Short mmCIF file of C-alpha atoms and ligand atoms in Angstrom, two decimals:
data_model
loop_
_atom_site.label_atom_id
_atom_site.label_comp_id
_atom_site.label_asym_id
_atom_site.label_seq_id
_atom_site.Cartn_x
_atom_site.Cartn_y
_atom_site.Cartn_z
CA UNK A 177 -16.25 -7.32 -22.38
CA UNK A 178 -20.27 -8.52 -21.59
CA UNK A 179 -21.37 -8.17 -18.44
CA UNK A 180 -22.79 -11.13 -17.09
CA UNK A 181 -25.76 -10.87 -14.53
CA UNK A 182 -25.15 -12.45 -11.54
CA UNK A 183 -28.68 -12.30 -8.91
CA UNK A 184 -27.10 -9.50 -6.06
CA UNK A 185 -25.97 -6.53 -6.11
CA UNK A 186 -24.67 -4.09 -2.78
CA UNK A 187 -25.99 -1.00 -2.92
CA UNK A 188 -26.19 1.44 0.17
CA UNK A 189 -25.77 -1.03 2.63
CA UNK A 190 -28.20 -3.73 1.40
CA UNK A 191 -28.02 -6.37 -1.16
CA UNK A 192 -30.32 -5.99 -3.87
CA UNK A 193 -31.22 -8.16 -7.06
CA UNK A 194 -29.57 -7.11 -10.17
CA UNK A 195 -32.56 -5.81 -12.03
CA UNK A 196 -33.45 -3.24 -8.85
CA UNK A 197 -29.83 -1.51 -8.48
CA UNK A 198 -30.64 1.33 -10.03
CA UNK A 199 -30.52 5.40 -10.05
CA UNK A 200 -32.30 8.26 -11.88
CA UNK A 201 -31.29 10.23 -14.35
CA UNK A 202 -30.86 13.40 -12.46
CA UNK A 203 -28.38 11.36 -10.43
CA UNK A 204 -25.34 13.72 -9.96
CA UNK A 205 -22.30 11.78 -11.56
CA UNK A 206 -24.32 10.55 -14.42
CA UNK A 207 -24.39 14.41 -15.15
CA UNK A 208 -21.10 15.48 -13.73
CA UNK A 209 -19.00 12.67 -13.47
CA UNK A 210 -18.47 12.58 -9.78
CA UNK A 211 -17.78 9.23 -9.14
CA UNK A 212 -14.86 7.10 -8.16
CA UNK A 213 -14.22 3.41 -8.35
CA UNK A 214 -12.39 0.19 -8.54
CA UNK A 215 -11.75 -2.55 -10.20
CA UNK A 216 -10.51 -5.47 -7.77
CA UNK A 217 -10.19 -9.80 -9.36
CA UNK A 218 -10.93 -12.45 -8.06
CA UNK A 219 -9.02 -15.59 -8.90
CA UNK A 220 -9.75 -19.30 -8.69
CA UNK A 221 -7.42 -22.02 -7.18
CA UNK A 222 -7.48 -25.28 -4.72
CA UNK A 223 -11.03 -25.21 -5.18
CA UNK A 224 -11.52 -21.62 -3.68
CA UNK A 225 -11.86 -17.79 -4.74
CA UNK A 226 -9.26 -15.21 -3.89
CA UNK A 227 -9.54 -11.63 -4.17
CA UNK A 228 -6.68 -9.63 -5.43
CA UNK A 229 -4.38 -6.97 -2.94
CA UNK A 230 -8.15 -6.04 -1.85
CA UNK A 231 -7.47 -3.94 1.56
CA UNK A 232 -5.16 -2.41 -1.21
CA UNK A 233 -8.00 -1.35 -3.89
CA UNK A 234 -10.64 -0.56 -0.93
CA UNK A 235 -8.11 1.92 0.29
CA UNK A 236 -7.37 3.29 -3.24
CA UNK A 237 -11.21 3.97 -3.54
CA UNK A 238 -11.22 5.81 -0.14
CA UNK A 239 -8.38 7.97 -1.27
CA UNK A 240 -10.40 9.11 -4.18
CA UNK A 241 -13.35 9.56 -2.55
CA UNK A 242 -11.65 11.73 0.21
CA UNK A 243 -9.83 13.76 -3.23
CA UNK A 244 -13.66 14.19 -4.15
CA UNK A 245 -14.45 14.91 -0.76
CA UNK A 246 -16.88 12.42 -0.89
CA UNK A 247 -18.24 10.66 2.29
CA UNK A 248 -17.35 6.98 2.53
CA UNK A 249 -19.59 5.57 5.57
CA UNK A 250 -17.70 2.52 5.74
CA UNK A 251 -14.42 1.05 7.01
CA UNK A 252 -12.04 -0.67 4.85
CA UNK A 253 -12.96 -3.72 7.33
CA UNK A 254 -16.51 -3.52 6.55
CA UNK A 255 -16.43 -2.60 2.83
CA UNK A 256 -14.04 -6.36 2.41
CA UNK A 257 -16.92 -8.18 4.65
CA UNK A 258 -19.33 -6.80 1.74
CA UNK A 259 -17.21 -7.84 -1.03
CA UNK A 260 -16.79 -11.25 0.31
CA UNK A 261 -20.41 -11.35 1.42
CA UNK A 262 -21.35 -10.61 -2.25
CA UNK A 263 -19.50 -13.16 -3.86
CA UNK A 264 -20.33 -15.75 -1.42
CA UNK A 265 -24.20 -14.75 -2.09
CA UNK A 266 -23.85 -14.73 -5.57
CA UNK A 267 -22.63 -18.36 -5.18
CA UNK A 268 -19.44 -17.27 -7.38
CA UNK A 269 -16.18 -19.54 -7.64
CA UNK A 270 -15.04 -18.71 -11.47
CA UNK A 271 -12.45 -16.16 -12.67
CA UNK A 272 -14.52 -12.52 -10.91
CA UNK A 273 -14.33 -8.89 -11.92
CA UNK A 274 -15.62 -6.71 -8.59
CA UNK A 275 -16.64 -3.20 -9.42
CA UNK A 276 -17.34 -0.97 -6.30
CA UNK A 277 -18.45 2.59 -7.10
CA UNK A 278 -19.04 5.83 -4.98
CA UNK A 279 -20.83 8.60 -6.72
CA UNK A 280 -22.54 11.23 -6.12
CA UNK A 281 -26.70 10.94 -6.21
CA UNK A 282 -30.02 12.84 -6.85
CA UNK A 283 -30.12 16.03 -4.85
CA UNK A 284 -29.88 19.01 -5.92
CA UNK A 285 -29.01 20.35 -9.46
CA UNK A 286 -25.86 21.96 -10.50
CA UNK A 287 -22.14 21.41 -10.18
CA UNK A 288 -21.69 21.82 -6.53
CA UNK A 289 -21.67 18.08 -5.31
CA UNK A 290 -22.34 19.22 -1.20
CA UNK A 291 -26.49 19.18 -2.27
CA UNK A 292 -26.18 15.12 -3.23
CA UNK A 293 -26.15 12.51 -1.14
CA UNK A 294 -23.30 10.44 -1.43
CA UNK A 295 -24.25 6.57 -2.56
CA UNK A 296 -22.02 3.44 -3.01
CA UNK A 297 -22.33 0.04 -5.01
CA UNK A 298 -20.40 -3.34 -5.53
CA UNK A 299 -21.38 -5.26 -8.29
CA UNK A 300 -19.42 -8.66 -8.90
CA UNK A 301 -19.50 -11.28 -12.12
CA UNK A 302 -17.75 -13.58 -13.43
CA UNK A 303 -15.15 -12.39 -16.92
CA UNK A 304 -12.67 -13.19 -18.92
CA UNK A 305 -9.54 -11.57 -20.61
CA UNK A 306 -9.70 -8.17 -21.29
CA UNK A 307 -7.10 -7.44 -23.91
CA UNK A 308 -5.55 -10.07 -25.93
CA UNK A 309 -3.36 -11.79 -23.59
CA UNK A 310 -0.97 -13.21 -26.39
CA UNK A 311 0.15 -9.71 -26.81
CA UNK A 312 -1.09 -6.59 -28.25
CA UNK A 313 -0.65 -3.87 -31.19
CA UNK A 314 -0.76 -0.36 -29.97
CA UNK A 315 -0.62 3.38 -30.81
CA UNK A 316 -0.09 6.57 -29.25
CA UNK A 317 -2.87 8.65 -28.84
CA UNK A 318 -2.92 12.12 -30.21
CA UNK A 319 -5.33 13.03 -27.01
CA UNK A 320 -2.56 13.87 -24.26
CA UNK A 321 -2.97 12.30 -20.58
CA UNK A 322 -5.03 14.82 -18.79
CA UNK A 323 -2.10 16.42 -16.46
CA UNK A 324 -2.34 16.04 -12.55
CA UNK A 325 -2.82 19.89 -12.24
CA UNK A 326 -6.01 19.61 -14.15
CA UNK A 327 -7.49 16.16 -12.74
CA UNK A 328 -5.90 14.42 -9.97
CA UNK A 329 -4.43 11.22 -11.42
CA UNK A 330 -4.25 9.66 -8.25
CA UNK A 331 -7.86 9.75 -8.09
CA UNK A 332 -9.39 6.72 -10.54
CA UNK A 333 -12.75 9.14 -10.78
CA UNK A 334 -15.83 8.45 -13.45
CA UNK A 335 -15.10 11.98 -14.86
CA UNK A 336 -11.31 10.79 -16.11
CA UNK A 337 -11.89 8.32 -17.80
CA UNK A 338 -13.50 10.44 -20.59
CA UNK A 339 -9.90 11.19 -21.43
CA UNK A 340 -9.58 7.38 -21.86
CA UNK A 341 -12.69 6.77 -23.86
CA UNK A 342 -11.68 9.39 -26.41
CA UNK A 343 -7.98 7.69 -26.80
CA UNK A 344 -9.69 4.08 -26.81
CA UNK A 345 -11.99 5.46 -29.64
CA UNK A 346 -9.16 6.79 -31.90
CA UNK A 347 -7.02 3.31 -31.25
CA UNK A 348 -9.53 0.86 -32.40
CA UNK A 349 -11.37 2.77 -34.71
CA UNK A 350 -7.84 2.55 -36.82
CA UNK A 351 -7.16 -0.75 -36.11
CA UNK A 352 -5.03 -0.81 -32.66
CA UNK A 353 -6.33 -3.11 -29.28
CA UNK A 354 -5.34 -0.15 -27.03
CA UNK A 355 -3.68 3.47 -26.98
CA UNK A 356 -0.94 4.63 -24.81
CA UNK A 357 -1.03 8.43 -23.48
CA UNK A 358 1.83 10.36 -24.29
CA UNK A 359 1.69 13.50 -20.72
CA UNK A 360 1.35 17.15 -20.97
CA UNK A 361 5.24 17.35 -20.99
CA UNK A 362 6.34 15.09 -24.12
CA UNK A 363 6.85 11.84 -21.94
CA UNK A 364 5.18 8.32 -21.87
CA UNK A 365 2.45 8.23 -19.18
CA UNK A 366 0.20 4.99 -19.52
CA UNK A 367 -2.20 3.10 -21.23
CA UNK A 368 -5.77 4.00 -21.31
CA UNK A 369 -6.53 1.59 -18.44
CA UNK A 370 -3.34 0.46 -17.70
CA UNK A 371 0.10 1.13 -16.83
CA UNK A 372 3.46 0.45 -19.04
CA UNK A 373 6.70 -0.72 -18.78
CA UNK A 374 9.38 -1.03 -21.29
CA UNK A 375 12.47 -3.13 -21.11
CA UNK A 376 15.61 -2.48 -22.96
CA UNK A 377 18.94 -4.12 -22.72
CA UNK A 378 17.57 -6.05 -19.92
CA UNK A 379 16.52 -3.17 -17.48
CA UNK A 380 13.17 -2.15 -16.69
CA UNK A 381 11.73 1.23 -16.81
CA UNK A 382 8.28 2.74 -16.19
CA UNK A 383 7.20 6.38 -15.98
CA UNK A 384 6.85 8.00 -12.75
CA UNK A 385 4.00 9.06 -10.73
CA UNK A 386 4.48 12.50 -11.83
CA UNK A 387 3.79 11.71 -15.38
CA UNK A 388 -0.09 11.68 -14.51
CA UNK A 389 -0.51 7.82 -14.71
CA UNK A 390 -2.65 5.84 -12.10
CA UNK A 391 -0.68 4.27 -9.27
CA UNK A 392 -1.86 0.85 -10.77
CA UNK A 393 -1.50 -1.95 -7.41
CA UNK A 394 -0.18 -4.62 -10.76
CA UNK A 395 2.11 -1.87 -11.12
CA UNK A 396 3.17 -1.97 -7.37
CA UNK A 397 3.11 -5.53 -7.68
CA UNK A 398 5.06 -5.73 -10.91
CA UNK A 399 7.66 -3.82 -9.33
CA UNK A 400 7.81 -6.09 -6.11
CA UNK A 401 8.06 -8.63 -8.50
CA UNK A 402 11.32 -7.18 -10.41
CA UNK A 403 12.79 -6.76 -7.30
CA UNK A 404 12.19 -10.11 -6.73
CA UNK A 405 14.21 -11.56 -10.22
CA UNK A 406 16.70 -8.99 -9.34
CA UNK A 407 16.87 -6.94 -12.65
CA UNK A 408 17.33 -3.08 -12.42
CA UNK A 409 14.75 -1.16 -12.48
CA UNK A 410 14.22 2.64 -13.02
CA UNK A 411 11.32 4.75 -12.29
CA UNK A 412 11.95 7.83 -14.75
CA UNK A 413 10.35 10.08 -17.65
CA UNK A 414 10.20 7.77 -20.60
CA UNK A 415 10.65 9.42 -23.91
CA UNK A 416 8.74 8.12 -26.76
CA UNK A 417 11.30 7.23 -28.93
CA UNK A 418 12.38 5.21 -26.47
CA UNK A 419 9.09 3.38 -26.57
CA UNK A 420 9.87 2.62 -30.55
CA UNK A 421 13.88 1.18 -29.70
CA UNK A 422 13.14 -1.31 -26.82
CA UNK A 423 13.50 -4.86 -26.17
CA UNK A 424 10.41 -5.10 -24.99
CA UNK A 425 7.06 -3.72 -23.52
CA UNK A 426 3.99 -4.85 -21.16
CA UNK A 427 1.12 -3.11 -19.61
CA UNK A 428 -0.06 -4.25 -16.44
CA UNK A 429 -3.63 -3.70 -14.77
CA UNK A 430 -6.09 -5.49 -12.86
CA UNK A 431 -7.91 -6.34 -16.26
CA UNK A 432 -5.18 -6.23 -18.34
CA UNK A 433 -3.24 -8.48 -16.13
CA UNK A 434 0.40 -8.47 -17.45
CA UNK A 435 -0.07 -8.00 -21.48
CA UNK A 436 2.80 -8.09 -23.95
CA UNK A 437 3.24 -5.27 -26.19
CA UNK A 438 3.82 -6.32 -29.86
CA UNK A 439 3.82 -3.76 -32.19
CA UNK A 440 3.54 0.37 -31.55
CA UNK A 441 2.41 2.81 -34.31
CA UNK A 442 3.14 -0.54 -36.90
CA UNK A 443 6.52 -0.59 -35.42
CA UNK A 444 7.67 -3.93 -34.03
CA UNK A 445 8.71 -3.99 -30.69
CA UNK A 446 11.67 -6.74 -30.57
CA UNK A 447 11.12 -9.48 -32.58
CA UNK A 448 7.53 -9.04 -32.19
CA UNK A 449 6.87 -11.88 -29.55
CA UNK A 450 6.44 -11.58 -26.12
CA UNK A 451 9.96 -10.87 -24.58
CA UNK A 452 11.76 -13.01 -21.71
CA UNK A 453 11.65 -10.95 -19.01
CA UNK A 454 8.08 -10.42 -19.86
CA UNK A 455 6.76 -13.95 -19.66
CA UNK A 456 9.35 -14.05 -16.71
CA UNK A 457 7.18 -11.41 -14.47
CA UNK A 458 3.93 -12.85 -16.01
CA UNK A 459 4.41 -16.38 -15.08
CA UNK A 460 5.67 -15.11 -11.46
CA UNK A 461 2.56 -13.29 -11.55
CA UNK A 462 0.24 -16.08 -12.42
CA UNK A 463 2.16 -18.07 -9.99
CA UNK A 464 1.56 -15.73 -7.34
CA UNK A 465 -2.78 -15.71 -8.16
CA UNK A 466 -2.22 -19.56 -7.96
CA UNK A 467 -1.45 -19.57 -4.75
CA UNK A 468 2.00 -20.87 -5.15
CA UNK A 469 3.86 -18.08 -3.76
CA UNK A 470 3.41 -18.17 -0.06
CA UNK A 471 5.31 -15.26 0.53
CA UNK A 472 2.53 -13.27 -1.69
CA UNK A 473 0.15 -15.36 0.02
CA UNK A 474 -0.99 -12.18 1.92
CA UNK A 475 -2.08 -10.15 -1.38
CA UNK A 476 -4.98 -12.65 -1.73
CA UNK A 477 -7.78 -12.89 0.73
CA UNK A 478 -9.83 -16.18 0.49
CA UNK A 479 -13.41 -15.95 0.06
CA UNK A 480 -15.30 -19.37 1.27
C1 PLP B 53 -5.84 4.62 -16.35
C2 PLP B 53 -5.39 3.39 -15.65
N1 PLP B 53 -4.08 3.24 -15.37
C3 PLP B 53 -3.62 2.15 -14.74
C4 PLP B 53 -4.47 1.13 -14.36
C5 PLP B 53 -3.93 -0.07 -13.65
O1 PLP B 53 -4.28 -0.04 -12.30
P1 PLP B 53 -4.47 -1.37 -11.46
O2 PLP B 53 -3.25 -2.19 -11.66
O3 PLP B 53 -4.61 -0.90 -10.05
O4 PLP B 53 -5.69 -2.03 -11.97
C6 PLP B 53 -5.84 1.25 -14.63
C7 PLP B 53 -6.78 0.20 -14.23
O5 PLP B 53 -7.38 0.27 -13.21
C8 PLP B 53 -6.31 2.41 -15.27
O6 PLP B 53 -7.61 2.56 -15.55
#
């Protein structure tokens, strides 16, 4: 995905063109990898811009900061007046990716993050799809999920997602869009920036908490939304066999969205189109970032 300039960014309480937010080298998390973030949408409709379940991302980011024990100086109040300052500034009304980011700055050198100041940024700019939303082919990545006891899943920190990286290299290096984490004990945990269901026989399932996945908010929603349609659903260890036998399968994520699984290690999953209940939760989805689900109404806050 390119990133597309846009003229501001936030950074340490001021806005800032896009060419001056920057840090040196020695900065901390560039080293280290102490640094936690989000990533919030925006969405387009009646001629305005609505951002995403964002008290619910702002207070995600706080919660890994405070895992970090990193010092956010900033209310959940204030940091959503800055995000909707900064796409107001930045004059943007498309489709928006918002990426707010705590890490830890130049200070002093060494692991032991107490001698750097703590810094924050938002950047915002207009994107696209991330995966292919048609659907996508997938394997399972011989690079486990990195279990809670050994990095705090909970937290979506810089330093993870180097677990990630390494699974996203071996999927499309052979030919696969994305690669699902199998956890330290044997079971499905999630993609390598999102979160999976699988449907079979027409209930849902999706691994628990405790299998070291991200507590995705499309996740939360997805699940508000099954309620919703009034299928059963089932938060339990997935095995993956399982994974290989079911009707059907969707990750969900803020960039991600909800996308169809097709195919996993070359075997078809269904009859290798997006399933029902699939495009049943999607379209509720979409219908929901349309604005034309008042009762949702609350999960977007308008911008202008
Ligand atoms: C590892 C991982 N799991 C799950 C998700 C989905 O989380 P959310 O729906 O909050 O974007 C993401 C994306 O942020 C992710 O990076």
């Amino acid at each position: 995905m390119k990133i597309q300039p846009v003229e501001y960014v936030w950074m340490d309480g001021k806005f800032v063109k896009w060419d001056e937010a920057k840090v040196h080298v020695m900065t901390h998390a560039l080293h280290y990898g102490t640094g936690v973030f989000e990533g919030i949408r925006a969405y387009p409709s009646n001629g305005n811009l609505y951002v995403f379940r964002l008290k619910d991302h702002i207070e995600r980011l706080i919660n890994s900061a405070k895992i970090y024990m990193m010092d956010v100086n900033y209310t959940v109040e204030e940091l959503t007046e800055v995000i909707l300052e900064l796409l107001r500034i930045n004059k943007l009304k498309e489709l928006c990716y918002i990426r707010p980011i705590v890490f830890k700055g130049l200070g002093e050198f060494g692991l032991n993050p107490f001698g750097s100041p703590t810094q924050i940024a938002i950047c915002a700019f207009p994107v696209g799809a991330y995966l292919e939303k048609g659907g996508v082919s997938v394997c399972t990545s011989s690079w486990r999920r990195t279990p809670d006891v050994s990095m705090p899943s909970a937290a979506k920190a810089c330093g993870s997602y180097l677990n990630s990286v390494l699974a996203k290299i071996e999927a499309v290096q052979n030919g696969y869009d994305e690669a699902i984490f199998i956890d330290i004990n044997g079971y499905l945990s999630e993609g390598a920036g999102e979160n999976i269901f699988i449907v079979k026989k027409g209930v849902i399932y999706t691994p628990p908490v405790s299998s070291s996945i991200l507590e995705g908010i499309t996740r939360d929603s997805v699940i508000k939304i099954i309620s919703e349609l009034g299928y059963s659903f089932f938060e339990r260890p997935i095995l993956r066999s399982e994974l290989y036998v079911c009707d059907e399968a969707f990750f969900t994520g803020t960039a991600a969205e909800i996308t169809p699984i097709l195919k996993v290690d070359n075997r078809i999953v269904g009859n290798g189109k997006p399933g029902k209940i699939t495009n049943e939760i999607k379209n509720f989805f979409f219908e929901i970032i349309s604005c034309k689900k008042p009762k949702y109404q609350h999960w977007l806050t308008k911008v202008y």
